[in-house]
mmCIF file of C-alpha atoms and ligand atoms in Angstrom:
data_model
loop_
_atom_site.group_PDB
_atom_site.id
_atom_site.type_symbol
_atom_site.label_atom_id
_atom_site.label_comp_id
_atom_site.label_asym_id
_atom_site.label_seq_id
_atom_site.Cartn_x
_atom_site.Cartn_y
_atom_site.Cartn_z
ATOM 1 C CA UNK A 6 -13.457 -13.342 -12.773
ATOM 2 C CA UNK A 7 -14.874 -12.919 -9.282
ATOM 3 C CA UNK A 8 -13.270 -9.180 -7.767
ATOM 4 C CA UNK A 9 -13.628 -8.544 -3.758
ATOM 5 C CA UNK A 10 -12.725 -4.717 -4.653
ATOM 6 C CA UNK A 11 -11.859 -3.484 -0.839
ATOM 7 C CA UNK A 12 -12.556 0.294 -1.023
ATOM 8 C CA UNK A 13 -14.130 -0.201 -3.961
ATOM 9 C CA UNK A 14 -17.030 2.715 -2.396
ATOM 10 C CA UNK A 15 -14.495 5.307 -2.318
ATOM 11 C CA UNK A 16 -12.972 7.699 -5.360
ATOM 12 C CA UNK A 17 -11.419 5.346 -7.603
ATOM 13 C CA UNK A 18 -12.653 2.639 -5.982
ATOM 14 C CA UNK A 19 -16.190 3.389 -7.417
ATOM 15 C CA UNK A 20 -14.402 4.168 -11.170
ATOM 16 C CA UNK A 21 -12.558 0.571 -11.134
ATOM 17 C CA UNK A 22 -15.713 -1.580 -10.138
ATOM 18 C CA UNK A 23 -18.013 0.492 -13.001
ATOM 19 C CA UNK A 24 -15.127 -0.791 -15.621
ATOM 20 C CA UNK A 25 -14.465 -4.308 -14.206
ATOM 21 C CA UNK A 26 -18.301 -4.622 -14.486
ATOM 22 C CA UNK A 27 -17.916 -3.336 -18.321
ATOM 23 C CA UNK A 28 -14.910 -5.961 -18.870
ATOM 24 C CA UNK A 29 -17.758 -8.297 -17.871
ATOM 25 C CA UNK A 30 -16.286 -9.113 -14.309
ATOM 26 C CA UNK A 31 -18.316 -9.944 -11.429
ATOM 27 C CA UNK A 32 -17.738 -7.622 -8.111
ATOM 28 C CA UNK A 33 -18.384 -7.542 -4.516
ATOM 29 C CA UNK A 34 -17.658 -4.351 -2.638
ATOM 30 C CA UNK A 35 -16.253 -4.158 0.984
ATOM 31 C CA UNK A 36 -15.942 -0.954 2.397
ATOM 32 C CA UNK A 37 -16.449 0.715 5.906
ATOM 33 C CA UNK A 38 -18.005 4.004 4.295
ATOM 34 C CA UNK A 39 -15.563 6.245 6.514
ATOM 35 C CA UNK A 40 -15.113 8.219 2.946
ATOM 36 C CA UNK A 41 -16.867 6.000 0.507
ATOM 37 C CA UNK A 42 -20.255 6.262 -0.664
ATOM 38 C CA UNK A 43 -23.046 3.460 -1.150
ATOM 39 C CA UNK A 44 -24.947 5.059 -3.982
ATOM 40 C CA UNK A 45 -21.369 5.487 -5.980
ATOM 41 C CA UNK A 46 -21.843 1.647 -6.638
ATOM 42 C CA UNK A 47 -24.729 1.538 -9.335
ATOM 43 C CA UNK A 48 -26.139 -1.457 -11.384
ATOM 44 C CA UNK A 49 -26.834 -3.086 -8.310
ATOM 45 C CA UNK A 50 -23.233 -4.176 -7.326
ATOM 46 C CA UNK A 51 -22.848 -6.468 -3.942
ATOM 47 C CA UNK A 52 -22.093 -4.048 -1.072
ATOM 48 C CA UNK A 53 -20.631 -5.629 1.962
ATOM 49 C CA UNK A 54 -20.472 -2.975 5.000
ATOM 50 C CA UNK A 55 -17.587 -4.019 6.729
ATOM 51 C CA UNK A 56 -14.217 -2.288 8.417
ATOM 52 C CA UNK A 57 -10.307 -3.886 7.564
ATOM 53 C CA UNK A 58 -9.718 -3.580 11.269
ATOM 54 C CA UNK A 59 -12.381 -6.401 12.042
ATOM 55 C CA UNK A 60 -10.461 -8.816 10.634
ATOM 56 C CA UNK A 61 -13.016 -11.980 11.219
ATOM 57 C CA UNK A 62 -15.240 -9.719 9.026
ATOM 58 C CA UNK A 63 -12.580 -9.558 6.212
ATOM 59 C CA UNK A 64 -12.002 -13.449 6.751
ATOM 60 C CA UNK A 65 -15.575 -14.291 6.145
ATOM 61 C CA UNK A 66 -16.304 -12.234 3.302
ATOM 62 C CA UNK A 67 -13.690 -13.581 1.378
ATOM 63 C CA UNK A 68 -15.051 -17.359 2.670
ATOM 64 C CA UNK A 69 -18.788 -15.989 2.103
ATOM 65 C CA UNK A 70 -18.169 -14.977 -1.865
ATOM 66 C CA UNK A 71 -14.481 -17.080 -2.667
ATOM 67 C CA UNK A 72 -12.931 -14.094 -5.544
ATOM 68 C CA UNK A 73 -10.434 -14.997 -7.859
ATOM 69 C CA UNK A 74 -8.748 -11.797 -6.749
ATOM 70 C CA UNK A 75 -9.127 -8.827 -4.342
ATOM 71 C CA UNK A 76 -8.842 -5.281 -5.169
ATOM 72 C CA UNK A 77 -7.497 -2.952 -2.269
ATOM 73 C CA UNK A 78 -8.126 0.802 -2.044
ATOM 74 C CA UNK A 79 -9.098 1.135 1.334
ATOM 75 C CA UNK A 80 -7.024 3.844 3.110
ATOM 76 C CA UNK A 81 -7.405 7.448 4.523
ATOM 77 C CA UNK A 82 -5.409 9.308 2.092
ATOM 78 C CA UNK A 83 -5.211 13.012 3.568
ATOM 79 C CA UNK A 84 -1.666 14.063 3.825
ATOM 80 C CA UNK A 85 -1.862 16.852 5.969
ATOM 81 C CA UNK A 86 -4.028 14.990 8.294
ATOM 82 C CA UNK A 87 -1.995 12.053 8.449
ATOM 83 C CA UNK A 88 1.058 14.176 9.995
ATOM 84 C CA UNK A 89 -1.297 15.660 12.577
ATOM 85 C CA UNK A 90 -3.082 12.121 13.781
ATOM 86 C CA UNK A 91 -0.167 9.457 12.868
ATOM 87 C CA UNK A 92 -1.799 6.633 14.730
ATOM 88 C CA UNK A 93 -5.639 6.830 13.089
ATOM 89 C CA UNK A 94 -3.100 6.682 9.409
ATOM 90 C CA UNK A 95 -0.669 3.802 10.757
ATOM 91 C CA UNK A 96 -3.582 1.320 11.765
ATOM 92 C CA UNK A 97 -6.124 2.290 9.580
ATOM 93 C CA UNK A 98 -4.248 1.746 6.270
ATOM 94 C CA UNK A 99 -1.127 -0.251 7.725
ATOM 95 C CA UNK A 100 -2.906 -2.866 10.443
ATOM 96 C CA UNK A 101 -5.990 -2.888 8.269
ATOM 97 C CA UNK A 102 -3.639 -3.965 5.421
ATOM 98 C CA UNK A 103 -2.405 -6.091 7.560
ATOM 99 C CA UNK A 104 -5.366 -8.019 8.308
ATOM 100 C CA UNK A 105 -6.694 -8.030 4.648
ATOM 101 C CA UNK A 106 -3.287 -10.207 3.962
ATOM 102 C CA UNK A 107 -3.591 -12.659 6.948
ATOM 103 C CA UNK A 108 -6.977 -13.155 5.872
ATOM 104 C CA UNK A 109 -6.441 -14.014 2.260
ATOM 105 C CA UNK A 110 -3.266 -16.269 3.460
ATOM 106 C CA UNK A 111 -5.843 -18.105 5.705
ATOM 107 C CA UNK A 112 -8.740 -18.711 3.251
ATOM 108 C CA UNK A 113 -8.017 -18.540 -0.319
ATOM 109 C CA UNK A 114 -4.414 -16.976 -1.370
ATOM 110 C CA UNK A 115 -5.880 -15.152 -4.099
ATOM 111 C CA UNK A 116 -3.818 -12.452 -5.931
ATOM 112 C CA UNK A 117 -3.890 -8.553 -4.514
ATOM 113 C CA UNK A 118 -3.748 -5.648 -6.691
ATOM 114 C CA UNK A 119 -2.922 -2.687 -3.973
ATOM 115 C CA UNK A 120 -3.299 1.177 -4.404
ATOM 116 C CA UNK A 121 -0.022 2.713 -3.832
ATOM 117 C CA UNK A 122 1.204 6.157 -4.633
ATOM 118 C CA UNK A 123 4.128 8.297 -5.950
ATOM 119 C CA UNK A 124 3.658 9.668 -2.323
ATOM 120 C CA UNK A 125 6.321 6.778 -1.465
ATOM 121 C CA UNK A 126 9.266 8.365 -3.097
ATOM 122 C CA UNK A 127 8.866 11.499 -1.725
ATOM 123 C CA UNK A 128 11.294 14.596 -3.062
ATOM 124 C CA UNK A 129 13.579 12.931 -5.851
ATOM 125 C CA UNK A 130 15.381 14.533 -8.250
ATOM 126 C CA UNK A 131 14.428 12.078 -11.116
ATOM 127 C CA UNK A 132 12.496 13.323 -13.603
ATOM 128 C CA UNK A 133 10.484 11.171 -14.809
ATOM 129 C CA UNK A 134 10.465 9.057 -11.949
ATOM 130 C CA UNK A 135 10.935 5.587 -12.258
ATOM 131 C CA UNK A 136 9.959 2.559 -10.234
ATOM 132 C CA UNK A 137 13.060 1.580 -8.780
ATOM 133 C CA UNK A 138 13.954 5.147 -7.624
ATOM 134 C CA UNK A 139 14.546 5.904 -3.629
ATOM 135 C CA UNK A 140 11.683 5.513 -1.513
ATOM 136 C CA UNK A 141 11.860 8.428 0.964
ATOM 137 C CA UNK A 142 8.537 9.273 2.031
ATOM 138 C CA UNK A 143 7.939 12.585 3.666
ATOM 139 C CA UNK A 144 4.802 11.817 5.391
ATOM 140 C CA UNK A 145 2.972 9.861 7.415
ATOM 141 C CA UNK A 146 0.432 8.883 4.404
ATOM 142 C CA UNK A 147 3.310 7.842 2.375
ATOM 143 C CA UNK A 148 4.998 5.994 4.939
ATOM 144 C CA UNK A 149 1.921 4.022 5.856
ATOM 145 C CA UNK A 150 1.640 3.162 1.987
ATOM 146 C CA UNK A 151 5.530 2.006 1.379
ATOM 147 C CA UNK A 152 5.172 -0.248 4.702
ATOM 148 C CA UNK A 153 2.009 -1.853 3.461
ATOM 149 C CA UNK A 154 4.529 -2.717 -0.299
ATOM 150 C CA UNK A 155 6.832 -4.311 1.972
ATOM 151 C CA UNK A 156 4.148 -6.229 4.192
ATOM 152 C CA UNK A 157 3.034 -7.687 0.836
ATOM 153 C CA UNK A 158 6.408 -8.375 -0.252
ATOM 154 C CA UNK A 159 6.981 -10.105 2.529
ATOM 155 C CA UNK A 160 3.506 -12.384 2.573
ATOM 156 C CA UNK A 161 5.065 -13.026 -1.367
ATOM 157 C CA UNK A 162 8.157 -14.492 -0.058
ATOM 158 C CA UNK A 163 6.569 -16.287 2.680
ATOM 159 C CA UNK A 164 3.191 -17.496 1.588
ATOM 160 C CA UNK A 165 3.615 -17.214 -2.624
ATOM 161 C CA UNK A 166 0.848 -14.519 -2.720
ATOM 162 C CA UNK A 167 0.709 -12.670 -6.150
ATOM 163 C CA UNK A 168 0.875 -9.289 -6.037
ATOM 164 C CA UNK A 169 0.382 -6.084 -8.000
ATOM 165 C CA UNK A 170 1.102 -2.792 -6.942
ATOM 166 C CA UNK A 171 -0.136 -0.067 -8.726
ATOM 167 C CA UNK A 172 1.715 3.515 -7.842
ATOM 168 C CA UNK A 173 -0.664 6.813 -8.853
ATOM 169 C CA UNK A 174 0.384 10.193 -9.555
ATOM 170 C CA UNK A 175 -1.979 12.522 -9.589
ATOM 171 C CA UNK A 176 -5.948 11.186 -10.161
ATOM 172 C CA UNK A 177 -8.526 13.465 -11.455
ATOM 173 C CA UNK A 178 -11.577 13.923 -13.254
ATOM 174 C CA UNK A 179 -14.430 11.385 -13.059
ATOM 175 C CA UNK A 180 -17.029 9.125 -15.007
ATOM 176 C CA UNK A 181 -17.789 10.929 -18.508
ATOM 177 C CA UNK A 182 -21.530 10.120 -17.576
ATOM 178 C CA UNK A 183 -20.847 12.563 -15.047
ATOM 179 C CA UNK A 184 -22.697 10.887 -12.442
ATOM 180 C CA UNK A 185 -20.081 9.789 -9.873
ATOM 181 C CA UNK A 186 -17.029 11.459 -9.207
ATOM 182 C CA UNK A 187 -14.790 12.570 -6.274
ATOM 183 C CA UNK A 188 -16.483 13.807 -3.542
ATOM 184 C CA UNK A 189 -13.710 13.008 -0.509
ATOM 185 C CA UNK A 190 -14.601 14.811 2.658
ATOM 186 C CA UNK A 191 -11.955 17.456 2.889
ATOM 187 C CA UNK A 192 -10.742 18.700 -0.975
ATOM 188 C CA UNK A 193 -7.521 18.774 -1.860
ATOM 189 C CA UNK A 194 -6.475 18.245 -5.264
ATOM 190 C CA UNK A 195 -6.034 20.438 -7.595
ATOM 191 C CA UNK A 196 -8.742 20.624 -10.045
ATOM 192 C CA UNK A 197 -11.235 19.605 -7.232
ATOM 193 C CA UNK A 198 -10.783 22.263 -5.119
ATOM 194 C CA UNK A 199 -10.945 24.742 -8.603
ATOM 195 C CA UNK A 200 -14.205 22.995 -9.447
ATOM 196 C CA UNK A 201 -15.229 23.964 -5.975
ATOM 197 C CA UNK A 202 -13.857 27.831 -6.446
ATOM 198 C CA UNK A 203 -16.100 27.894 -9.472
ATOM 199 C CA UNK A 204 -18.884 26.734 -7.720
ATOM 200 C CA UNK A 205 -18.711 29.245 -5.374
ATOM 201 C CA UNK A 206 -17.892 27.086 -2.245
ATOM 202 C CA UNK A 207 -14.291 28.499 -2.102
ATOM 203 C CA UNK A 208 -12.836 32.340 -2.436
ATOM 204 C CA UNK A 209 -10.013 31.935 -4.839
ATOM 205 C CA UNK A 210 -7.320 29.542 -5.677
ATOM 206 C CA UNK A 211 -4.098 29.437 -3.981
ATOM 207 C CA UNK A 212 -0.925 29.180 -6.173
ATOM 208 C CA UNK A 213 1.920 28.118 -4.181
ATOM 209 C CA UNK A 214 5.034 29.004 -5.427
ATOM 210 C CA UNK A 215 5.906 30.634 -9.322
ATOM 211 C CA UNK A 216 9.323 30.838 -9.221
ATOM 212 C CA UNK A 217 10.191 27.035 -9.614
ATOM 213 C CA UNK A 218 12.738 25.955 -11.975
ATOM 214 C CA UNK A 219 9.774 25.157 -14.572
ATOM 215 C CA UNK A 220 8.725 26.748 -18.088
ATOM 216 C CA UNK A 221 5.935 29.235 -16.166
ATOM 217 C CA UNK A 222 7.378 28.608 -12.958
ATOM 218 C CA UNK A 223 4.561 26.859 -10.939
ATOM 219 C CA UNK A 224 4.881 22.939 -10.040
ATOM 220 C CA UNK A 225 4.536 20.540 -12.490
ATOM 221 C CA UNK A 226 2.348 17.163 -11.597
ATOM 222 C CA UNK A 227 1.502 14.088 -14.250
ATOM 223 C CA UNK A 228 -2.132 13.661 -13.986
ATOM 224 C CA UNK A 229 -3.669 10.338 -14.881
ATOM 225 C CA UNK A 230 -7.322 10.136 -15.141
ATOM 226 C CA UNK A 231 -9.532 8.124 -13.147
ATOM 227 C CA UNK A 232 -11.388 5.628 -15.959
ATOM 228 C CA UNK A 233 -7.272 5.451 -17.208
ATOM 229 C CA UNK A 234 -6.820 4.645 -13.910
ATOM 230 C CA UNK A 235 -9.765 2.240 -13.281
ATOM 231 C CA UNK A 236 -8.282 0.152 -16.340
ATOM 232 C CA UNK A 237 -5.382 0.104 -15.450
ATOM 233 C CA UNK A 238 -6.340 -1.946 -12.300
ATOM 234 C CA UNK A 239 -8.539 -4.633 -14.971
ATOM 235 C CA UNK A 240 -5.346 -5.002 -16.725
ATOM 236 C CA UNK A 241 -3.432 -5.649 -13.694
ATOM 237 C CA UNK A 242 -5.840 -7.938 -12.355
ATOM 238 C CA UNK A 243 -6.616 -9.911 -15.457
ATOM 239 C CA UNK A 244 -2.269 -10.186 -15.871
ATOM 240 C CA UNK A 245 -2.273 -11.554 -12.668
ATOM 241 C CA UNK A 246 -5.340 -13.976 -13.189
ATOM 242 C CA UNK A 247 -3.231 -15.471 -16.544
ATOM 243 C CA UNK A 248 0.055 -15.807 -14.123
ATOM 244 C CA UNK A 249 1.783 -13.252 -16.797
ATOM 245 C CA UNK A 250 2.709 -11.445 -13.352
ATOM 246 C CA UNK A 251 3.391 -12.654 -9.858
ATOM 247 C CA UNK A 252 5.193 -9.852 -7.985
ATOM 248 C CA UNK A 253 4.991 -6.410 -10.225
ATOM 249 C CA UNK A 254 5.105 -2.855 -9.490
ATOM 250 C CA UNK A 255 3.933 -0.166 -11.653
ATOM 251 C CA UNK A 256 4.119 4.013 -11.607
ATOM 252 C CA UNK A 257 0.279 4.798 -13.603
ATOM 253 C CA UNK A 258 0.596 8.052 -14.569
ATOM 254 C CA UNK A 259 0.610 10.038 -18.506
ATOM 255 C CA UNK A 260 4.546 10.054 -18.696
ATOM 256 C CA UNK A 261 4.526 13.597 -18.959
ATOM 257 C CA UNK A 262 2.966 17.057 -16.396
ATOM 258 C CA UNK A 263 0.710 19.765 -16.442
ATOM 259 C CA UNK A 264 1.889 23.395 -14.636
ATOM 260 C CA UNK A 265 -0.466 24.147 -11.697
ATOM 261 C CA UNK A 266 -0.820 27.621 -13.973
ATOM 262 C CA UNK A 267 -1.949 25.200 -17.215
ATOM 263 C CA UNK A 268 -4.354 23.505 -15.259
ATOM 264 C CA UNK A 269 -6.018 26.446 -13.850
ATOM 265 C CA UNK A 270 -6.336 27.633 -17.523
ATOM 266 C CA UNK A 271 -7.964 24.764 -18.813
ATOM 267 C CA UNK A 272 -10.648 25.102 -15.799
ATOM 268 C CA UNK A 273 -11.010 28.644 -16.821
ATOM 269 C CA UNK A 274 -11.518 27.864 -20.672
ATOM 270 C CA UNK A 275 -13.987 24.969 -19.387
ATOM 271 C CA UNK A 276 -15.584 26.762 -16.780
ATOM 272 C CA UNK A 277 -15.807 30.037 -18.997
ATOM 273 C CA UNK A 278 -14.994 32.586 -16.347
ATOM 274 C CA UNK A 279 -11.254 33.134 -14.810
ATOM 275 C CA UNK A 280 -11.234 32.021 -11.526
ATOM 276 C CA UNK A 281 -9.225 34.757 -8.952
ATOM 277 C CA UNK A 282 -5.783 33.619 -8.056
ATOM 278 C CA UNK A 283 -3.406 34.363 -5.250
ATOM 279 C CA UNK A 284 0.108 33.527 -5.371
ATOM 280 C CA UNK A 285 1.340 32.638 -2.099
ATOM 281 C CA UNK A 286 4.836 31.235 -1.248
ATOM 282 C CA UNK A 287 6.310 27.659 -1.908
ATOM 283 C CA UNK A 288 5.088 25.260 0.558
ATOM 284 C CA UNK A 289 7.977 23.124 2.109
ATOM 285 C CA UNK A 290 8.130 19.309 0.313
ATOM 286 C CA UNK A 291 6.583 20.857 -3.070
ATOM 287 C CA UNK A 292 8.945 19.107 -5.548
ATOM 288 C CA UNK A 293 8.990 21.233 -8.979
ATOM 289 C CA UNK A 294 8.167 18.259 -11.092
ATOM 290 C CA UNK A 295 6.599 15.020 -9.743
ATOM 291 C CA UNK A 296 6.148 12.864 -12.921
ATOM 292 C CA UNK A 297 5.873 9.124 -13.786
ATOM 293 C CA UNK A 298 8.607 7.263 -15.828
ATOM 294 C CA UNK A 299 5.636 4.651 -17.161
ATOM 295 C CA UNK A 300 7.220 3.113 -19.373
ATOM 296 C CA UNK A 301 6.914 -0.176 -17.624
ATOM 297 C CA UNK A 302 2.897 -0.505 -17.266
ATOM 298 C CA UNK A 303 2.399 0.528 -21.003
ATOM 299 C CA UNK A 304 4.694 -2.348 -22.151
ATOM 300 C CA UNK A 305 4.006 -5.451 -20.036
ATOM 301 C CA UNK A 306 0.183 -4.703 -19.285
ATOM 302 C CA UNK A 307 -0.717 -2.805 -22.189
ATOM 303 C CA UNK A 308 -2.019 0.636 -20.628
ATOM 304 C CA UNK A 309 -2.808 2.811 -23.143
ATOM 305 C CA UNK A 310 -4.491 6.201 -21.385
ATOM 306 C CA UNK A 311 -7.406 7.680 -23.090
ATOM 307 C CA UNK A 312 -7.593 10.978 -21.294
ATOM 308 C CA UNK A 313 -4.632 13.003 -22.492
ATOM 309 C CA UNK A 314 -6.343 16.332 -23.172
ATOM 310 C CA UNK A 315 -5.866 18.825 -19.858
ATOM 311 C CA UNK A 316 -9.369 20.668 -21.216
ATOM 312 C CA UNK A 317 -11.131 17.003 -21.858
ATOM 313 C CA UNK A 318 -10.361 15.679 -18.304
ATOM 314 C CA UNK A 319 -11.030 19.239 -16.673
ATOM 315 C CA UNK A 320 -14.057 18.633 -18.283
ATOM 316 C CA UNK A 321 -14.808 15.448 -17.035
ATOM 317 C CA UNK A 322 -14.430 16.525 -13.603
ATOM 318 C CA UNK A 323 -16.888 19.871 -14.185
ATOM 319 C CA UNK A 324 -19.502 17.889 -15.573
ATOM 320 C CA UNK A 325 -19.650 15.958 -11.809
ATOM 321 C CA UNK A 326 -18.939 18.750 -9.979
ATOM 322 C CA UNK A 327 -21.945 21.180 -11.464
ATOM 323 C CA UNK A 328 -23.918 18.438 -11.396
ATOM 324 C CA UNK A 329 -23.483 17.080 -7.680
ATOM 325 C CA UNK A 330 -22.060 20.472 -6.032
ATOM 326 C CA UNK A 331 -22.211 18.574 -2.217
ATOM 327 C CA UNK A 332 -21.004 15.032 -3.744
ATOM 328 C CA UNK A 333 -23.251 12.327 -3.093
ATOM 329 C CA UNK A 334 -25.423 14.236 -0.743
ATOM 330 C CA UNK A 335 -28.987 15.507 -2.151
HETATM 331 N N1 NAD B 407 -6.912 10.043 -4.934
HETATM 332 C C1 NAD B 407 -5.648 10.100 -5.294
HETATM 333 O O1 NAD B 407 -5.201 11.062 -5.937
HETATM 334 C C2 NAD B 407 -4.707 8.957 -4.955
HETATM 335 C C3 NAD B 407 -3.376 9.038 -5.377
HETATM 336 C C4 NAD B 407 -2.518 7.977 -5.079
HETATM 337 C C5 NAD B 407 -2.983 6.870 -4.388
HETATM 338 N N2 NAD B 407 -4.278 6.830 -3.969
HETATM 339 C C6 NAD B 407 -4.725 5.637 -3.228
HETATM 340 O O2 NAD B 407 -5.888 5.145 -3.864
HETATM 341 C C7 NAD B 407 -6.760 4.539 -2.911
HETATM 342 C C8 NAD B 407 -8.155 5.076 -3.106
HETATM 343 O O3 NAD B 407 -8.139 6.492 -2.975
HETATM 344 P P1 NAD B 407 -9.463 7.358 -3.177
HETATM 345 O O4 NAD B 407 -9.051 8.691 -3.650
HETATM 346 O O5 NAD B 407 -10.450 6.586 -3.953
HETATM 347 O O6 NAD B 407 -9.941 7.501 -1.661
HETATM 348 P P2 NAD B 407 -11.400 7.355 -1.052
HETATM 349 O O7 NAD B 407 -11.325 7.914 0.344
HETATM 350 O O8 NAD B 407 -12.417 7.933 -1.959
HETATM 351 O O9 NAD B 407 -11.605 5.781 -1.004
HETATM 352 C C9 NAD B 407 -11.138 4.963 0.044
HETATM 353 C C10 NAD B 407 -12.238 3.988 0.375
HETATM 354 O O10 NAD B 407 -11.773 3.085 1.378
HETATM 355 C C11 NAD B 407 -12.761 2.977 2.402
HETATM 356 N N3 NAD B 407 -12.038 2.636 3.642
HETATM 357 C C12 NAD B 407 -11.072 3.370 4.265
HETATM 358 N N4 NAD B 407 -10.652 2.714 5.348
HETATM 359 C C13 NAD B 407 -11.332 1.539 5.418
HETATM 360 C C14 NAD B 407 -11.336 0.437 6.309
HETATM 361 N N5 NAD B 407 -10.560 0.427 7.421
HETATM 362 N N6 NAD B 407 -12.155 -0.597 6.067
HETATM 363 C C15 NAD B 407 -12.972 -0.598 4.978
HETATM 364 N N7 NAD B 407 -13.023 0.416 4.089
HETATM 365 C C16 NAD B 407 -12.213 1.480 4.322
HETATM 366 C C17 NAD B 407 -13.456 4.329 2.430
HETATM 367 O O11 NAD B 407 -14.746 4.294 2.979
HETATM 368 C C18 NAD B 407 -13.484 4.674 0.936
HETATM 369 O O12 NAD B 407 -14.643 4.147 0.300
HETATM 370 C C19 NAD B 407 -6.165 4.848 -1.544
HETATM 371 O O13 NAD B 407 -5.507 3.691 -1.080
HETATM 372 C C20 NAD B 407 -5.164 5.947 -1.811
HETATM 373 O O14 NAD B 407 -4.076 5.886 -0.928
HETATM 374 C C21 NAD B 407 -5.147 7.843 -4.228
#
């Protein structure tokens, strides 16, 4: 198959076009490089420099290289910041959306695989969570994220577009080659910003919280590596390409959490010196456990997650980290 993979510069983006390219699929890459990175696209993938919000770009891209099926990551993805500057997060990921579905209504009506997020349902008490629980979302990020499901819903009722939506927990680690990885502007995930600690860019780590309701009392979060990840979106895409789905939504996660206190361990152990620690309190809309029912995505597409070891995807992530301590920069 032909892939546009929108975003495809970015995080996971970057992890999902290396292993479409090893599943021997052809890729084109548009992204506006607000958080993505050119040289995170190696053996000489197609980069097409381009913003969602100019939609007459979008429309001739997908004219200019006609995929069998488009790929969309392209979002700003900070929580925090998305409750502090709710209009940049609304038409960035929701109007850009937007104009990424008008434009493959009015050229080619190829199938979408979209990057959602557990974000969506916000505090639940299901544990694990699965897809057809309540969508609450608690911030701007995940609201922008469960409006863009329902746009696509909607262009599948209306206009017969195929659809997948894929709904992350937590993504970590990077390439075992260890040469691209995450490198977002402002950290925030967990074993990121402990990489970071270790590297000496941050002071200490910040528990928040040990007296949850949880076997060593700090928050428990299913984390789903990113190469899992990345197949999981050619399995989507190739179910969708054989019309074995049409309108599917799938939690990609383990099926099962790691403590905040176990993963600090494991970066310890891999790291080889304890990193310092501060507990601090709970931070308001920290559930105690936040992990995927994925059931679903195992038996219809056949996901079958490699990285299961905390230490081995801790690992992973080092090996980038000590290797590119400022990301992509030199
Ligand atoms: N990282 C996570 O833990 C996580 C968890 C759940 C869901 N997601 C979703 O996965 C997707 C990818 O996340 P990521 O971590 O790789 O983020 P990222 O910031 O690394 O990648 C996003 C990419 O989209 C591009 N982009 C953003 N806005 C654009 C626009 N208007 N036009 C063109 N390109 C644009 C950026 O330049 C970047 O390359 C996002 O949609 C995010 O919401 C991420």
């Amino acid at each position: 198959m032909k892939l546009l993979v929108v975003g495809g510069a970015g995080y996971i983006g970057s992890h999902t076009v290396r292993q479409l390219r090893a599943a021997g699929h052809g890729v084109v890459v548009l992204d506006n490089l607000s958080s993505g990175h050119a040289e995170a696209l190696t053996n000489g993938v197609e980069l097409v420099r381009a913003d969602l919000l100019d939609y007459p770009s979008v429309k001739a891209a997908l004219e200019a290289h006609k995929p069998d099926a488009v790929i969309h990551f392209a979002a700003l993805i900070e929580v925090g910041e998305s409750m502090r500057a709710p209009a940049r997060y609304y038409r960035n990921n929701v109007v850009g959306s937007l104009n990424l579905l008008q434009a493959i209504v009015d050229t080619r009506k190829v199938p979408l695989v979209f990057s959602s997020t557990a974000a969506v349902y916000g505090t639940t008490d299901a544990v694990p969570i699965p897809e057809d629980a309540a969508m609450q979302p608690e911030s701007v990020y995940g609201e922008t994220k469960l409006m863009t499901e329902r746009m696509i819903h909607a262009f599948h009722t209306a206009h017969g577009l195929p659809y997948t939506i894929l709904r992350y927990f937590n993504v970590c680690g990077a390439a075992p080659a260890g040469d691209i990885g995450e490198a977002h502007p402002s950290q925030s995930h967990l074993i990121e910003l402990a990489c970071m600690t270790a590297l000496g860019q941050r002071e200490k780590m910040m528990i928040f919280g040990e007296d949850y309701d949880t076997p060593d009392g700090t928050c428990i979060r299913d984390y789903v590596h990113v190469q899992d990840l990345a197949d999981a979106h050619v399995l989507a895409v190739e179910a969708l390409n054989a019309g074995k789905t049409d309108a599917a939504t799938y939690n990609v996660g383990l099926g099962h959490g790691f403590s905040v206190k176990q993963v600090l361990d494991a970066v310890d152990a891999v790291v080889g010196t304890p990193l310092d620690r501060e507990i601090a309190p709970r931070r308001a809309g920290d559930p105690p456990r936040l992990v995927a029912d994925a059931t679903k995505i195992v038996q219809e597409l056949g996901f079958a997650p490699q990285f299961t070891d905390l230490q081995e995807i801790v690992q992973t992530a080092w090996n980038w980290h000590k290797g590119h301590p400022h990301g992509f920069e030199k």
